[in-house]
Amino acid sequence: MSRALGPEAPAAPPVEPDHAIDEAGGVPAAHAALSAVDISMFDGVRDRAAAIIARYPQPRSALLPLLHLVQHVEGHVSRAGIAFCAEALEITTAEVSAVATFYTMYKREPVGRHLVSVCTNTLCAALGGDDIYAAVRERLDGIGHEQTSADGAVTIEHAECLAACDLAPVLTVDYEFFDKQTVDSAVEIIEALRRGEKPAPTRGAPLTNFRAVELLLAGFYDDPAVGGLEAVAGPSAAEESLRGARLAEERGWTAPAVPTASDASDEGDSA
């Protein structure tokens, strides 16, 4: 596989103020206390935050979808987003920051209108994923992992695995699948996104944009703000993925029954 573009450009530094919460979650002593952080940008979603929290017996369990709600508002998780989650859940900023920096779906830098994830794990790489990623980078003026095109249209990232090995190489746009890609087809997807178009995924719902998808991931999948139930419509499985199950059905194959405790007891009695 070609890596003609050479070493990837280093990621741009986070666009956080110099008093941002550090990765351990604490506020440097020389700066203002957490109470000074302006979280008013989230005033319009406090009802949604409360609805998320109400789903769980323990409020702190709502942190993951709450972070997605933050990304719906901001396009990433900023210092203000961390403070908002901490306040809403009555936990520390360290606890929020630990989660926000652990999972790759939570972005610490602003994401463009669309997030393009190119799988470069083993099978996708062997079938052209590296070449696709290199071509996408080239078309976007050499930007690298988790960087955004100058026009703000596309943020790209390596994806460790998109769980679609039977359809490799694959990429996703805002987490919707484009299967069996080539360099040319992937570049055309990028060009379409930059033109403001929304090409149809191979599988998954019609494209919207990254922030709208974050509202879906926060659990508001039927919200009119993102198109209602049509926002999650679309094929979710490919023929290649279903072929084994269909072949088993056609031939009457079944899996062995799972042994139970009573089966083990019966065997002991017969012995």
Coordinates of C-alpha atoms in Angstrom, one line a residue:
M1 CA 0.0 0.0 0.0
S2 CA 1.2 3.4 -0.9
R3 CA 2.1 6.0 1.7
A4 CA 3.3 8.6 -0.8
L5 CA 2.4 11.5 1.4
G6 CA 5.0 10.6 3.9
P7 CA 4.7 11.2 7.7
E8 CA 1.4 12.6 8.7
A9 CA 1.2 16.2 9.7
P10 CA 1.1 16.6 13.4
A11 CA -2.3 17.4 14.9
A12 CA -3.1 21.0 15.4
P13 CA -3.0 22.1 19.0
P14 CA -6.4 22.2 20.7
V15 CA -8.1 25.5 20.3
E16 CA -8.7 25.8 24.1
P17 CA -8.0 28.9 26.1
D18 CA -4.7 28.8 28.1
H19 CA -6.7 28.3 31.2
A20 CA -8.3 25.1 30.0
I21 CA -8.9 22.2 32.3
D22 CA -5.9 19.9 32.0
E23 CA -6.1 16.2 31.1
A24 CA -6.3 15.2 34.7
G25 CA -9.4 17.3 35.0
G26 CA -8.1 20.0 37.4
V27 CA -8.1 23.7 37.0
P28 CA -4.6 25.3 37.2
A29 CA -4.4 27.2 40.5
A30 CA -3.5 30.4 38.8
H31 CA -6.8 30.6 37.0
A32 CA -10.4 31.1 37.8
A33 CA -12.5 28.5 39.7
L34 CA -14.9 26.2 37.9
S35 CA -17.8 28.5 38.8
A36 CA -16.3 31.2 36.5
V37 CA -16.6 29.0 33.4
D38 CA -19.4 30.3 31.2
I39 CA -21.8 27.4 30.4
S40 CA -24.7 29.6 29.2
M41 CA -24.3 28.1 25.7
F42 CA -26.0 25.0 27.1
D43 CA -29.0 26.8 28.5
G44 CA -31.1 25.7 25.5
V45 CA -30.5 22.0 26.1
R46 CA -31.0 21.8 29.8
D47 CA -34.3 20.1 29.3
R48 CA -32.7 17.5 27.1
A49 CA -29.9 17.0 29.7
A50 CA -32.6 16.5 32.4
A51 CA -34.3 13.9 30.2
I52 CA -31.1 12.0 29.7
I53 CA -30.3 12.0 33.4
A54 CA -33.8 10.7 34.2
R55 CA -33.2 7.6 32.2
Y56 CA -30.7 6.3 34.8
P57 CA -31.0 5.2 38.4
Q58 CA -27.7 6.9 39.1
P59 CA -27.2 10.3 37.5
R60 CA -23.5 9.8 36.9
S61 CA -24.4 6.9 34.5
A62 CA -25.7 9.5 32.1
L63 CA -22.3 10.9 31.3
L64 CA -21.7 9.2 28.0
P65 CA -24.9 10.5 26.3
L66 CA -24.5 13.8 28.0
L67 CA -21.2 14.3 26.3
H68 CA -22.8 13.5 23.0
L69 CA -25.3 16.3 23.8
V70 CA -22.4 18.6 24.5
Q71 CA -21.0 17.8 21.0
H72 CA -24.4 18.4 19.5
V73 CA -24.1 22.0 20.8
E74 CA -20.4 22.7 20.4
G75 CA -19.1 20.2 17.8
H76 CA -16.6 19.0 20.4
V77 CA -16.1 18.8 24.1
S78 CA -14.6 22.0 25.5
R79 CA -13.8 23.2 29.0
A80 CA -17.3 24.6 29.1
G81 CA -18.8 21.2 28.1
I82 CA -16.8 19.5 30.8
A83 CA -18.0 22.0 33.4
F84 CA -21.6 21.6 32.2
C85 CA -21.5 17.8 32.6
A86 CA -19.9 18.1 36.0
E87 CA -22.6 20.5 37.2
A88 CA -25.5 18.5 35.7
L89 CA -24.3 15.2 37.2
E90 CA -22.8 16.6 40.4
I91 CA -19.5 15.0 39.8
T92 CA -16.0 16.4 39.5
T93 CA -14.5 17.8 36.3
A94 CA -11.7 15.2 36.7
E95 CA -14.3 12.4 36.4
V96 CA -15.8 14.0 33.3
S97 CA -12.4 14.7 31.7
A98 CA -11.2 11.2 32.3
V99 CA -14.2 9.9 30.3
A100 CA -14.0 12.6 27.6
T101 CA -10.3 11.8 26.9
F102 CA -10.7 8.0 27.0
Y103 CA -13.3 7.5 24.2
T104 CA -12.3 8.4 20.7
M105 CA -15.9 9.5 19.8
Y106 CA -15.5 12.5 22.1
K107 CA -13.5 15.2 20.3
R108 CA -11.3 17.8 22.1
E109 CA -11.1 20.0 19.0
P110 CA -13.9 21.3 16.8
V111 CA -15.2 18.9 14.1
G112 CA -16.2 20.2 10.7
R113 CA -19.6 19.8 9.2
H114 CA -18.9 16.1 8.5
L115 CA -16.6 13.6 10.2
V116 CA -15.0 11.1 7.8
S117 CA -13.5 8.0 9.4
V118 CA -11.3 5.8 7.2
C119 CA -10.6 2.3 8.4
T120 CA -6.9 1.5 8.2
N121 CA -6.9 -1.6 10.4
T122 CA -5.5 -4.9 9.0
L123 CA -8.0 -6.1 6.4
C124 CA -9.1 -2.7 5.2
A125 CA -5.4 -1.6 5.0
A126 CA -4.5 -4.8 3.0
L127 CA -7.4 -4.1 0.6
G128 CA -6.6 -0.4 0.0
G129 CA -7.5 1.5 3.2
D130 CA -4.1 3.1 3.5
D131 CA -4.2 4.3 -0.1
I132 CA -7.7 5.7 0.5
Y133 CA -6.6 7.6 3.5
A134 CA -3.6 9.0 1.7
A135 CA -5.7 10.1 -1.2
V136 CA -8.3 11.7 1.1
R137 CA -5.5 13.6 2.9
E138 CA -4.0 14.7 -0.4
R139 CA -7.4 16.0 -1.6
L140 CA -7.8 17.9 1.6
D141 CA -4.4 19.7 1.3
G142 CA -2.4 17.3 3.4
I143 CA -4.3 17.6 6.7
G144 CA -3.9 14.7 9.1
H145 CA -5.7 12.7 11.8
E146 CA -8.5 14.7 13.5
Q147 CA -7.7 17.8 11.5
T148 CA -10.3 19.8 9.5
S149 CA -10.2 21.1 6.0
A150 CA -9.8 24.9 5.6
D151 CA -13.4 25.3 4.4
G152 CA -14.7 23.6 7.6
A153 CA -16.5 20.9 5.6
V154 CA -14.6 17.7 6.6
T155 CA -12.6 16.4 9.6
I156 CA -10.8 13.2 8.9
E157 CA -9.5 10.5 11.2
H158 CA -8.0 7.1 11.2
A159 CA -10.5 4.5 12.4
E160 CA -9.0 1.5 14.3
C161 CA -11.8 -0.8 13.1
L162 CA -15.2 -0.1 11.7
A163 CA -16.4 -3.7 12.2
A164 CA -17.2 -4.3 8.5
C165 CA -14.4 -6.6 7.4
D166 CA -16.7 -8.4 5.0
L167 CA -17.1 -5.2 3.1
A168 CA -13.6 -3.8 3.3
P169 CA -12.3 -1.3 2.6
V170 CA -14.8 1.0 4.3
L171 CA -15.2 4.5 5.6
T172 CA -17.9 6.2 7.4
V173 CA -19.3 9.7 7.2
D174 CA -20.9 10.8 10.5
Y175 CA -20.8 7.1 11.4
E176 CA -22.8 6.0 8.3
F177 CA -21.2 3.3 6.2
F178 CA -19.7 3.6 2.7
D179 CA -18.7 0.0 1.9
K180 CA -16.3 -1.5 -0.7
Q181 CA -14.5 1.8 -1.4
T182 CA -11.8 2.6 -3.9
V183 CA -9.5 5.6 -4.0
D184 CA -11.7 7.2 -6.7
S185 CA -15.0 6.6 -4.9
A186 CA -13.6 7.8 -1.6
V187 CA -12.3 11.0 -3.2
E188 CA -15.7 11.6 -4.9
I189 CA -17.4 11.3 -1.5
I190 CA -15.0 14.0 -0.1
E191 CA -15.6 16.3 -3.1
A192 CA -19.4 15.8 -2.7
L193 CA -19.3 16.7 0.9
R194 CA -17.3 19.9 0.2
R195 CA -19.8 20.9 -2.4
G196 CA -22.5 20.7 0.2
E197 CA -24.0 17.5 -1.1
K198 CA -24.9 14.4 1.0
P199 CA -24.2 11.2 -0.9
A200 CA -26.3 8.2 0.1
P201 CA -24.5 5.7 2.4
T202 CA -24.2 2.1 1.4
R203 CA -25.8 1.3 4.8
G204 CA -27.4 3.5 7.4
A205 CA -29.5 6.6 7.6
P206 CA -29.4 9.5 5.1
L207 CA -26.6 11.9 5.9
T208 CA -27.2 15.0 8.0
N209 CA -24.2 16.4 9.7
F210 CA -21.9 15.7 12.6
R211 CA -23.8 17.8 15.2
A212 CA -27.2 16.4 14.2
V213 CA -25.8 12.8 14.6
E214 CA -24.6 13.7 18.1
L215 CA -28.1 14.4 19.1
L216 CA -29.1 11.0 17.9
L217 CA -26.3 9.4 19.9
A218 CA -27.5 11.3 22.9
G219 CA -30.6 9.2 22.6
F220 CA -33.0 11.6 20.8
Y221 CA -33.4 9.4 17.7
D222 CA -36.9 10.5 17.0
D223 CA -36.5 14.2 17.7
P224 CA -38.0 16.4 14.9
A225 CA -34.8 18.6 15.1
V226 CA -33.0 15.8 13.4
G227 CA -35.7 14.6 11.1
G228 CA -37.7 12.3 13.4
L229 CA -37.7 8.6 12.8
E230 CA -36.6 9.1 9.1
A231 CA -33.3 10.2 10.5
V232 CA -32.5 6.6 11.5
A233 CA -34.1 4.9 8.4
G234 CA -32.1 3.0 5.9
P235 CA -30.6 -0.5 5.4
S236 CA -28.5 -1.6 8.3
A237 CA -27.1 -4.8 7.0
A238 CA -25.5 -6.0 3.8
E239 CA -26.1 -9.2 1.9
E240 CA -22.6 -10.3 2.7
S241 CA -23.2 -10.0 6.4
L242 CA -26.5 -12.0 6.2
R243 CA -25.4 -14.7 3.9
G244 CA -24.2 -17.1 6.6
A245 CA -27.5 -16.8 8.5
R246 CA -29.6 -17.3 5.3
L247 CA -27.5 -20.3 4.3
A248 CA -28.1 -21.9 7.7
E249 CA -31.8 -21.3 7.4
E250 CA -31.9 -22.8 3.9
R251 CA -30.1 -25.9 5.0
G252 CA -31.8 -26.3 8.4
W253 CA -28.6 -25.8 10.4
T254 CA -28.9 -24.9 14.0
A255 CA -26.5 -24.2 16.8
P256 CA -26.1 -26.8 19.6
A257 CA -28.2 -26.1 22.6
V258 CA -26.5 -24.3 25.4
P259 CA -25.9 -26.7 28.3
T260 CA -27.8 -25.9 31.5
A261 CA -27.1 -26.7 35.2
S262 CA -29.8 -29.4 35.1
D263 CA -28.0 -31.1 32.1
A264 CA -24.8 -31.3 34.2
S265 CA -26.8 -32.7 37.1
D266 CA -28.4 -35.4 34.9
E267 CA -25.0 -36.5 33.6
G268 CA -23.8 -36.8 37.2
D269 CA -26.8 -39.0 38.1
S270 CA -26.3 -41.3 35.2
A271 CA -22.7 -41.8 36.0

